[in-house]
Short mmCIF file of C-alpha atoms and ligand atoms in Angstrom, two decimals:
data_model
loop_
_atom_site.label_atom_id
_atom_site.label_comp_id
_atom_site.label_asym_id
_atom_site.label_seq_id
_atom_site.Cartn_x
_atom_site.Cartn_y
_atom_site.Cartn_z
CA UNK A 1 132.45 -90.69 51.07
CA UNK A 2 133.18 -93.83 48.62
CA UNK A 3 136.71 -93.47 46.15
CA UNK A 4 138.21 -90.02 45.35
CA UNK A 5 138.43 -86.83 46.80
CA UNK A 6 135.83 -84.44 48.46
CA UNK A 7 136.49 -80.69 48.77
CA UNK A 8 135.27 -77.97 50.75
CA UNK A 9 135.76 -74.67 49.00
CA UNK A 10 135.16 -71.35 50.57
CA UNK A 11 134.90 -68.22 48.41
CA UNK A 12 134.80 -64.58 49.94
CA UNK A 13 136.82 -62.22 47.41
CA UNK A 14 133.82 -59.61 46.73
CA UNK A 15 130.77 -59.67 47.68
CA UNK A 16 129.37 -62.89 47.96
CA UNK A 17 130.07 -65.40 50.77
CA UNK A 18 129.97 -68.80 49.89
CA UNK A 19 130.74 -72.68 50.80
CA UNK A 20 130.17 -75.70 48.70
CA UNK A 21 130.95 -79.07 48.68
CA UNK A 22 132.42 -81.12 45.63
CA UNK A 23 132.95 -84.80 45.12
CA UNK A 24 135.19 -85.89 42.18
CA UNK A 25 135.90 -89.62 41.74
CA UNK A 26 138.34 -89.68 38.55
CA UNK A 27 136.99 -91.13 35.61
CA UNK A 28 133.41 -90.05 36.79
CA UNK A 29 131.98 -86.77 36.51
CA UNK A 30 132.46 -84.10 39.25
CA UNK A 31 129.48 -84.17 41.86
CA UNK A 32 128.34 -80.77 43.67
CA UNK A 33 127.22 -82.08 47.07
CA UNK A 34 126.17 -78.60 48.22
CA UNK A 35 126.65 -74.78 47.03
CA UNK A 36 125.61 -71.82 49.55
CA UNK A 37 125.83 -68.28 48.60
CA UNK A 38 125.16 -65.80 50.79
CA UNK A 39 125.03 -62.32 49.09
CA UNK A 40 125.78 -58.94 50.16
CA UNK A 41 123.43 -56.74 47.76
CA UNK A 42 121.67 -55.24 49.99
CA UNK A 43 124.56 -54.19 52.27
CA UNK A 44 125.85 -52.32 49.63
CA UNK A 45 122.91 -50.55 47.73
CA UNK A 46 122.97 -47.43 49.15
CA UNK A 47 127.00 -46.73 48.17
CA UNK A 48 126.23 -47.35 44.06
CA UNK A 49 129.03 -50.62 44.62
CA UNK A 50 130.56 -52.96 46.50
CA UNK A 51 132.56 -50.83 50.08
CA UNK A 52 135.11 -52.82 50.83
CA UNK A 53 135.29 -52.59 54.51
CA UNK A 54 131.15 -53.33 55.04
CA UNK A 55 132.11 -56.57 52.23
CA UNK A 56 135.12 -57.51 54.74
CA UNK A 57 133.06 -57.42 57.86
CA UNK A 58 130.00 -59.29 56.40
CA UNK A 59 132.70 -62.07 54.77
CA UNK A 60 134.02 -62.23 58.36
CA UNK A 61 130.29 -62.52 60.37
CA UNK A 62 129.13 -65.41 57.77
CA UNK A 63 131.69 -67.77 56.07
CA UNK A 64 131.48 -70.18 59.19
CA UNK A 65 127.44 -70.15 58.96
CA UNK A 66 128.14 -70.94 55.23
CA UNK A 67 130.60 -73.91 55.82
CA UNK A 68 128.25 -74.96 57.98
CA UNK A 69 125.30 -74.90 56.00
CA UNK A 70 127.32 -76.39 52.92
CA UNK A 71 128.32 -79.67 55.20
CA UNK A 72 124.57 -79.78 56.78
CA UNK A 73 123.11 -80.23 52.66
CA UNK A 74 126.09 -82.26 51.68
CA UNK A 75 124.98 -84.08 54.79
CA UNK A 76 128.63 -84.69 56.12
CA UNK A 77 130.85 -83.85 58.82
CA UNK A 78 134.26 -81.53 58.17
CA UNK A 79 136.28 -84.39 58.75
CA UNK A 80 134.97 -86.27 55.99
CA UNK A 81 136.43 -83.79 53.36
CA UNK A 82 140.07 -85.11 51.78
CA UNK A 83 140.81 -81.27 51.62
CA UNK A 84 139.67 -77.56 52.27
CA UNK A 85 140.06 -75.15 49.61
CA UNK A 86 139.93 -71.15 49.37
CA UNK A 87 140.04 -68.35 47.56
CA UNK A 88 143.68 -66.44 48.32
CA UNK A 89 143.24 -63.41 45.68
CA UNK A 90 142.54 -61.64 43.41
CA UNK A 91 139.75 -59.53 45.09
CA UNK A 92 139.29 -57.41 48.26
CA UNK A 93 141.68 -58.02 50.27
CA UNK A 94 139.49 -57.96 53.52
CA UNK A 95 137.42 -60.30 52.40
CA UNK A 96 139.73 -62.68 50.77
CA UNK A 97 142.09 -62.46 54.28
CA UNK A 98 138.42 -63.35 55.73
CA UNK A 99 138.18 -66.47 53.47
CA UNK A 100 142.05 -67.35 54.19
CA UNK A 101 141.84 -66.96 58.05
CA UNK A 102 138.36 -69.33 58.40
CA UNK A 103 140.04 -71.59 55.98
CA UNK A 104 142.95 -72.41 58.07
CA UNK A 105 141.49 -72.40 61.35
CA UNK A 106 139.08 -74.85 59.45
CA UNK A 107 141.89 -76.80 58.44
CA UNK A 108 144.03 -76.80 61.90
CA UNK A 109 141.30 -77.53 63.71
CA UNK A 110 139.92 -80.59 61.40
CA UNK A 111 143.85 -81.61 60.63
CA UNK A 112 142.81 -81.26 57.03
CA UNK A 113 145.45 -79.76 54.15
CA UNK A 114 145.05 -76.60 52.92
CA UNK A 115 144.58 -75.42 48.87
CA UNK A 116 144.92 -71.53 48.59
CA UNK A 117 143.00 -71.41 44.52
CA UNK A 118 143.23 -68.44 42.35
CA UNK A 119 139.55 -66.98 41.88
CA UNK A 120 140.01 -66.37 38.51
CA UNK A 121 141.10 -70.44 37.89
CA UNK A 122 138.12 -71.24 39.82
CA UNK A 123 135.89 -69.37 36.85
CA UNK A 124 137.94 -70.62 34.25
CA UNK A 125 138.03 -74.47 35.23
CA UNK A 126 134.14 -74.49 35.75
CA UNK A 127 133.34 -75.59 32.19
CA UNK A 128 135.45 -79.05 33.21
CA UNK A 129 132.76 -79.38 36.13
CA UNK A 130 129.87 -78.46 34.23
CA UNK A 131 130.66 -80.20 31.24
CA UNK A 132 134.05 -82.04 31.71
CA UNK A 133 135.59 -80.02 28.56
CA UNK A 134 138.84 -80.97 28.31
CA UNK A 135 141.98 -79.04 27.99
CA UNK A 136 142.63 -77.09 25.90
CA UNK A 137 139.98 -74.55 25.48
CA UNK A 138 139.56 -70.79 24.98
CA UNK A 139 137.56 -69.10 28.01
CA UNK A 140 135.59 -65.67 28.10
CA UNK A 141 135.70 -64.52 31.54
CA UNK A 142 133.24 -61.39 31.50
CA UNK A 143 132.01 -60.23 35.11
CA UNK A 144 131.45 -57.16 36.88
CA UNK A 145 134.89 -57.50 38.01
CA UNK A 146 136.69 -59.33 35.73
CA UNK A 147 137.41 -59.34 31.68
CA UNK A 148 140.35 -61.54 29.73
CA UNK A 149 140.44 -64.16 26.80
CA UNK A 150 142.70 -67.66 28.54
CA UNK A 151 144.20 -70.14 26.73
CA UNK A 152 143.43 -72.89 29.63
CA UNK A 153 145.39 -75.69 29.37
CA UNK A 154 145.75 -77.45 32.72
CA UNK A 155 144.66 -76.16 36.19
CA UNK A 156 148.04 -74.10 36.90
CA UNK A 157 148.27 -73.51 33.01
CA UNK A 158 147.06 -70.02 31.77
CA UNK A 159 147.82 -67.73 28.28
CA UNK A 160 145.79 -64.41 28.37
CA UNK A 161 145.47 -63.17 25.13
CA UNK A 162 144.29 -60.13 25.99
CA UNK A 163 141.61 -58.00 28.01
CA UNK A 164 140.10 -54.93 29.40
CA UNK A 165 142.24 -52.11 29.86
CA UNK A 166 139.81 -50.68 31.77
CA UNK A 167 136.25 -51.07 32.78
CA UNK A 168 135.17 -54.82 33.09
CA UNK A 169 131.53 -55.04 30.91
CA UNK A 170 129.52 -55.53 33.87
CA UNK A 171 130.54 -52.30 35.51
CA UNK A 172 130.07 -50.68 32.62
CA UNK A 173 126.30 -52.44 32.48
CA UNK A 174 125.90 -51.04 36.02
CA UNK A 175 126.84 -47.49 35.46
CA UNK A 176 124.81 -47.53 31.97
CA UNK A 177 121.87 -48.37 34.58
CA UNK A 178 122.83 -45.60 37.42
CA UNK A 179 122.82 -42.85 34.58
CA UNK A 180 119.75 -43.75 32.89
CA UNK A 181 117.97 -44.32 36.80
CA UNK A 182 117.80 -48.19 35.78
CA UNK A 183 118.20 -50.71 39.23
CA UNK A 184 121.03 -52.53 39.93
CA UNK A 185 122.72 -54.64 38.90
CA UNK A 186 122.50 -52.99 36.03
CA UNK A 187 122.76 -55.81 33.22
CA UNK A 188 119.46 -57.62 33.76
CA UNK A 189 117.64 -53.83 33.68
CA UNK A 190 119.68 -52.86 30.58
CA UNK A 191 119.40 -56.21 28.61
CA UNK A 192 115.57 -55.71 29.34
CA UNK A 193 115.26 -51.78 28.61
CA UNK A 194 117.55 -52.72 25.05
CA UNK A 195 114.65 -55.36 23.42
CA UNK A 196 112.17 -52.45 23.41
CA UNK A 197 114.84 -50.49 22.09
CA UNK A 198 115.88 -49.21 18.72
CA UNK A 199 119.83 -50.31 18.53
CA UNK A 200 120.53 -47.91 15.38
CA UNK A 201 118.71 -44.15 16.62
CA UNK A 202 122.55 -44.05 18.50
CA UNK A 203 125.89 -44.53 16.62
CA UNK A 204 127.85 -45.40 19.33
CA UNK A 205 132.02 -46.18 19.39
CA UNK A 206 133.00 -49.77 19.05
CA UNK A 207 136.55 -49.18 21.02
CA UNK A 208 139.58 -50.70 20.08
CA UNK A 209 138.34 -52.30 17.26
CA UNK A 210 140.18 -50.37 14.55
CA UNK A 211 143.36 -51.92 16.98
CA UNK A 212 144.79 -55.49 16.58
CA UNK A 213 144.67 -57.82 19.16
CA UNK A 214 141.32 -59.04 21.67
CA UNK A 215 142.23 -56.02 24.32
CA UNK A 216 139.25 -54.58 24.93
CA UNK A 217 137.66 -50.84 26.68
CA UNK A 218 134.12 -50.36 27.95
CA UNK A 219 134.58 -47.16 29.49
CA UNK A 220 134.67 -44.43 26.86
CA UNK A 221 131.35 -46.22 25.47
CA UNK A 222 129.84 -45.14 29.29
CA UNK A 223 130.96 -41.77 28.83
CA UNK A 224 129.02 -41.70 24.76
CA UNK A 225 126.17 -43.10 26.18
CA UNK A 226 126.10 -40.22 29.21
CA UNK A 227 126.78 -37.00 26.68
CA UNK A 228 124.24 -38.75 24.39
CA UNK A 229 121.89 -38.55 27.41
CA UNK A 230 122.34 -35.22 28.15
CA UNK A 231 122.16 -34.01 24.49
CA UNK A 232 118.19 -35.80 25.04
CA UNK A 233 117.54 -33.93 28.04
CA UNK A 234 118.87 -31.02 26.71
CA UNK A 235 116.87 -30.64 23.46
CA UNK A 236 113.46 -32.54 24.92
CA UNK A 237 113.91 -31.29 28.93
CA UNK A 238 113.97 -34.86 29.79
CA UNK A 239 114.18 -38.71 28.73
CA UNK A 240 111.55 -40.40 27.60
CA UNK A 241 110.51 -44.24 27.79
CA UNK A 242 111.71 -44.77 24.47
CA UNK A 243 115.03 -42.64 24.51
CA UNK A 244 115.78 -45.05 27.50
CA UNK A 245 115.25 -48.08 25.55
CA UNK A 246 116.83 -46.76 22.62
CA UNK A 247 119.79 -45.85 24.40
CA UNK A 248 120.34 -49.05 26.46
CA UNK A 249 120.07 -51.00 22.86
CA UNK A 250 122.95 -48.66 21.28
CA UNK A 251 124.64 -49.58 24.36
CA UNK A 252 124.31 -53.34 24.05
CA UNK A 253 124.75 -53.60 20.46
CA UNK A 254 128.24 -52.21 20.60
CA UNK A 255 129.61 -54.40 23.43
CA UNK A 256 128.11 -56.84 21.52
CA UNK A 257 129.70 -55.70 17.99
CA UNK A 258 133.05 -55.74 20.13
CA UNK A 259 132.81 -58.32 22.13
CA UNK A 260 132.00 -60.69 19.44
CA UNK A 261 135.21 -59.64 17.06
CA UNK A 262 137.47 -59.68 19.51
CA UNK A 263 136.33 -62.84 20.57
CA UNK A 264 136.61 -64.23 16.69
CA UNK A 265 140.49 -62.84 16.98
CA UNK A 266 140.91 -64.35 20.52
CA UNK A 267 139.80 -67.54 18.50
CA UNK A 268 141.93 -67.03 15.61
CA UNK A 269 145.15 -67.22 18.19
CA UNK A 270 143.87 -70.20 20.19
CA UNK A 271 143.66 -71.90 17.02
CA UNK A 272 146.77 -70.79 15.64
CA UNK A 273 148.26 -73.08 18.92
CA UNK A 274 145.77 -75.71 19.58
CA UNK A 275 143.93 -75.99 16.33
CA UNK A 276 142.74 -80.00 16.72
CA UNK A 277 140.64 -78.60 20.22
CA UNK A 278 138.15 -76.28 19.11
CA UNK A 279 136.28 -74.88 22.00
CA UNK A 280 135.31 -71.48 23.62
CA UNK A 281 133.57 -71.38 26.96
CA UNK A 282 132.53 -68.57 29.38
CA UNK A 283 131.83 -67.70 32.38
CA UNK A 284 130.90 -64.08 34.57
CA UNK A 285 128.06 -62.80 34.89
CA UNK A 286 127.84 -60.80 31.89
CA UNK A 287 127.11 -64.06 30.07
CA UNK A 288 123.98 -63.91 31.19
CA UNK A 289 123.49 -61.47 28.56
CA UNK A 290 121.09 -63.28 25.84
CA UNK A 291 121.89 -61.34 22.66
CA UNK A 292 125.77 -61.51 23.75
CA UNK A 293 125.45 -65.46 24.55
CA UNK A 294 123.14 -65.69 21.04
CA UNK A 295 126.19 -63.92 19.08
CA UNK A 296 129.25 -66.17 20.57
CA UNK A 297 127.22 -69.01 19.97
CA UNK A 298 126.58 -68.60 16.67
CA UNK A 299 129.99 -67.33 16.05
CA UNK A 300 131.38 -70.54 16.90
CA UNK A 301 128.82 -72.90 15.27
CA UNK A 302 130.40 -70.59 12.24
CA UNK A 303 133.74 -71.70 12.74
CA UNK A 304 133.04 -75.35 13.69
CA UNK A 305 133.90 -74.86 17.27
CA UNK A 306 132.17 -76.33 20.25
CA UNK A 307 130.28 -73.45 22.90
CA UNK A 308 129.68 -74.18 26.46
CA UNK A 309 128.05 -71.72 28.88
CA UNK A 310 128.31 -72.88 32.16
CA UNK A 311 124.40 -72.43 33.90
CA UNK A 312 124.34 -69.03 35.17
CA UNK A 313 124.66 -69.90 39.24
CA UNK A 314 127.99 -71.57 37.73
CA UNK A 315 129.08 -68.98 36.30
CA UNK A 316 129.01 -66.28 38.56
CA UNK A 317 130.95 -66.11 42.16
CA UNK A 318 130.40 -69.24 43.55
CA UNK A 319 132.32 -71.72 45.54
CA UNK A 320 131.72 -74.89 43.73
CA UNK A 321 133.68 -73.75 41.62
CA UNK A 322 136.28 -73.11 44.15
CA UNK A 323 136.19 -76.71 45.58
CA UNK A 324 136.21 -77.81 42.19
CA UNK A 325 139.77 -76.04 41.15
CA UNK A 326 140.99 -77.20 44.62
CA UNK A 327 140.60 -80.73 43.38
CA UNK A 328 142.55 -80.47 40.93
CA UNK A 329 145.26 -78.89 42.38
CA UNK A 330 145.30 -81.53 45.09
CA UNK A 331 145.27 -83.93 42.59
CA UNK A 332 148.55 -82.26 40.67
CA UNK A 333 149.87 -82.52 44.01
CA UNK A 334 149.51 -79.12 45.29
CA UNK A 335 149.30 -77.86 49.02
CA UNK A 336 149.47 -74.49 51.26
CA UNK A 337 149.94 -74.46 54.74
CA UNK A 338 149.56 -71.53 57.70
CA UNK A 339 152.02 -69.59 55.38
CA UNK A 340 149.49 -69.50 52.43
CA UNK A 341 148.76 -65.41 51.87
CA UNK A 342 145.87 -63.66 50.70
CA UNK A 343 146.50 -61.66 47.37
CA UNK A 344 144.92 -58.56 46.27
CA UNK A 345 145.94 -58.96 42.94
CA UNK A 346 147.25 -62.46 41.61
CA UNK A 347 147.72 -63.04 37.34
CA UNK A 348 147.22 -66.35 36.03
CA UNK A 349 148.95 -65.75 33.40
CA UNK A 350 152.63 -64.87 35.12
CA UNK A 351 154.43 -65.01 31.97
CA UNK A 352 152.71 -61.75 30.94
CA UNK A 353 152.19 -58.15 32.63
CA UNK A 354 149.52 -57.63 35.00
CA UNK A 355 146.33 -55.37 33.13
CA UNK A 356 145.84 -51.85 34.31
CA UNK A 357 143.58 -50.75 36.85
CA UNK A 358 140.86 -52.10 39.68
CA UNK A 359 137.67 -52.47 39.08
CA UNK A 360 133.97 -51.39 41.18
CA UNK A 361 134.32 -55.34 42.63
CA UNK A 362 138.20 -55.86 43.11
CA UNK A 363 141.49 -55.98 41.08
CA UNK A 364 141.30 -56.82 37.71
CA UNK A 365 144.35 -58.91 37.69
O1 KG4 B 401 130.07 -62.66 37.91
P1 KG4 B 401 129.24 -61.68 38.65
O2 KG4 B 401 128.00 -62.17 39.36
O3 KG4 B 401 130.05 -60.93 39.76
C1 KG4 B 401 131.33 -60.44 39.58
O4 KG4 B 401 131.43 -59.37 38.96
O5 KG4 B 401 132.27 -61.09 40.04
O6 KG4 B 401 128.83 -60.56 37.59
C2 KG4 B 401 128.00 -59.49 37.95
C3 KG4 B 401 127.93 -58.55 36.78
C4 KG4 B 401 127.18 -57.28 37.11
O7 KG4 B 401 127.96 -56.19 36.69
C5 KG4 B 401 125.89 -57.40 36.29
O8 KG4 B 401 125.36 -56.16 35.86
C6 KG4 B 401 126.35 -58.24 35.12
O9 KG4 B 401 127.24 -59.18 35.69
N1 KG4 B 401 125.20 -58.91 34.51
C7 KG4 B 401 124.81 -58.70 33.23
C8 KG4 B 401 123.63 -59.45 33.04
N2 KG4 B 401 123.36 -60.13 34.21
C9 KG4 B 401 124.34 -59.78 35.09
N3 KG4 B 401 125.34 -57.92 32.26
C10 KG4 B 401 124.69 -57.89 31.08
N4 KG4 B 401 123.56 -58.58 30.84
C11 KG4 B 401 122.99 -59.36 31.77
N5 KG4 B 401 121.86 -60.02 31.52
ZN1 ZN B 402 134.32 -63.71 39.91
#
């Protein structure tokens, strides 16, 4: 496989199933040999979210197919990778003890040393593999599962600044969509339903805002947007094409409104510490979300500051990414063995306390 170091990664914490294979020569830019995802959508549809047990099992059934698959397009045996990496928390636990056990029986049998990687440093370090951004930079992580502001400054090196303290934007995206009969997930069919849409016909709350600080909370706007709902049906005995639309903008226009000022605080304090480095990145899939991406980006042109958005398959679960953050590691040095233990709920940032609450996909962390 030529100089430097080749990684298998293996990702299974909610409900995707994936392998990939990443080549990273230093000095060069990181090479991703193969990425498989095998998702669990339609597994889950009928339950309204991911059921932990049905995730588990399907993890369980599939992650060798995946590693499989991921060597056959990287066209290479196991044996040929310097290292295997995998996912050991946050998430559901089933399926991240199904990512731990294949991993080492992956690594036992191939003789090949083990890197357990945080899921959550796998998002954050996939600007460096997209676009070799150097540290330090600010990150956005905004998922259906996830939602914090990171200082990242090396690849065991995390400051959260702050985050939800209770829905993560993408579940509140997908219930916006289950109230108003929209499909899931929810964000695509909201983000389309709000450009017909009239953002101003609903005042909506802009939470926390009037608080200091980049905490964020998404789920008191769900429960506006549901009594402002009803008060439609109620007056007009039902919801009409446009009150859909016009709801789903109000919706998207505040998380918008609030996303974007706490992300100009979250700036404000990475610059207060690292102010030569300007740079915000982000990553979930929440940054799909045009008008959201369109208002961070001009933000930071305001301010000067360089914007990368990862491309979307990047950006949500993946397990390039996880190969990727499992070079690095190796690199600083770092190695599991049989011991290595899967983690429900695992903080980056272990300086600080742990945010509140799990969400539809898995521990917030
Ligand atoms: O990162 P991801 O694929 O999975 C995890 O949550 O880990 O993110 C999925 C979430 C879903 O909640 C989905 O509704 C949301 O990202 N999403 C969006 C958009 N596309 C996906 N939210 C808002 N606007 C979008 N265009
Ligand atoms: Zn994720």
């Amino acid at each position: 496989m030529g100089e430097g170091l080749t990684v298998l990664g293996l990702e299974s914490s909610c409900d995707d199933t994936a392998a990939a294979v990443v080549h990273h020569a230093e000095g060069q830019s990181p090479e991703i040999l193969s990425s498989v995802v095998f998702g669990q959508a339609e597994l889950h549809d009928a339950f309204g979210g991911v059921v932990p047990e049905i995730a588990a099992r399907a993890h369980a059934e599939k992650l060798d197919v995946c590693a499989a698959e991921a060597l056959k397009r990287a066209d290479m045996r196991l044996g040929a990778a310097d290292a295997i990496a995998v996912t050991a928390g946050p998430g559901l636990i089933g399926g991240v003890i199904s990512g731990v056990m294949c991993a080492k029986g992956l690594a036992a049998g191939a003789g090949l040393p083990l890197v357990g990687v945080n899921h959550l440093a796998g998002h954050a370090l996939t600007p460096r593999l997209t676009d070799g951004l150097d540290y330090p930079y600010l990150m956005l992580l905004v998922s259906g599962g996830h939602c914090q502001f990171l200082i990242v400054r090396g690849c065991n090196e995390f400051k959260r600044l702050g985050g939800t303290i209770d829905d993560a934007p993408g579940e509140a995206f997908d219930k916006v969509a289950r109230l108003l009969g929209l499909p899931q997930p929810g964000g695509p069919a909201v983000e389309a339903e709000a450009a017909r849409g009239d953002p101003e016909r609903f005042s909506f709350p802009r939470p926390l805002l009037d608080r200091p600080g980049c905490d964020m909370s998404f789920s008191g706007l769900k429960t506006a947007l549901l009594r402002a709902r009803d008060e439609v049906m109620r007056r007009r005995g039902g919801l009409g094409t446009r009150d859909r639309a016009d709801l789903c903008a109000g919706f998207q226009a505040a998380v918008r409104e609030v996303m974007r000022e706490k992300t100009r605080r979250a700036l404000d304090a990475y610059f207060a510490e690292h102010p030569p480095q300007p740079a915000l990145a982000v990553a979930g899939g929440v940054a799909a979300n045009t008008p959201l991406r369109e208002a961070l980006k001009t933000l930071t042109e305001g301010l000067d500051t360089r914007f990368v958005a990862p491309p979307l398959p990047l950006c949500t679960d993946n397990a390039a990414m996880i190969a990727y953050a499992g070079i690095e590691l190796f690199r600083a040095g770092h190695r599991d063995d049989m011991s290595l233990a899967a983690r429900p709920r695992w903080p980056l940032d272990t300086a600080q306390a742990a945010m509140l609450g799990h969400g539809k996909k898995g521990a917030k962390a």
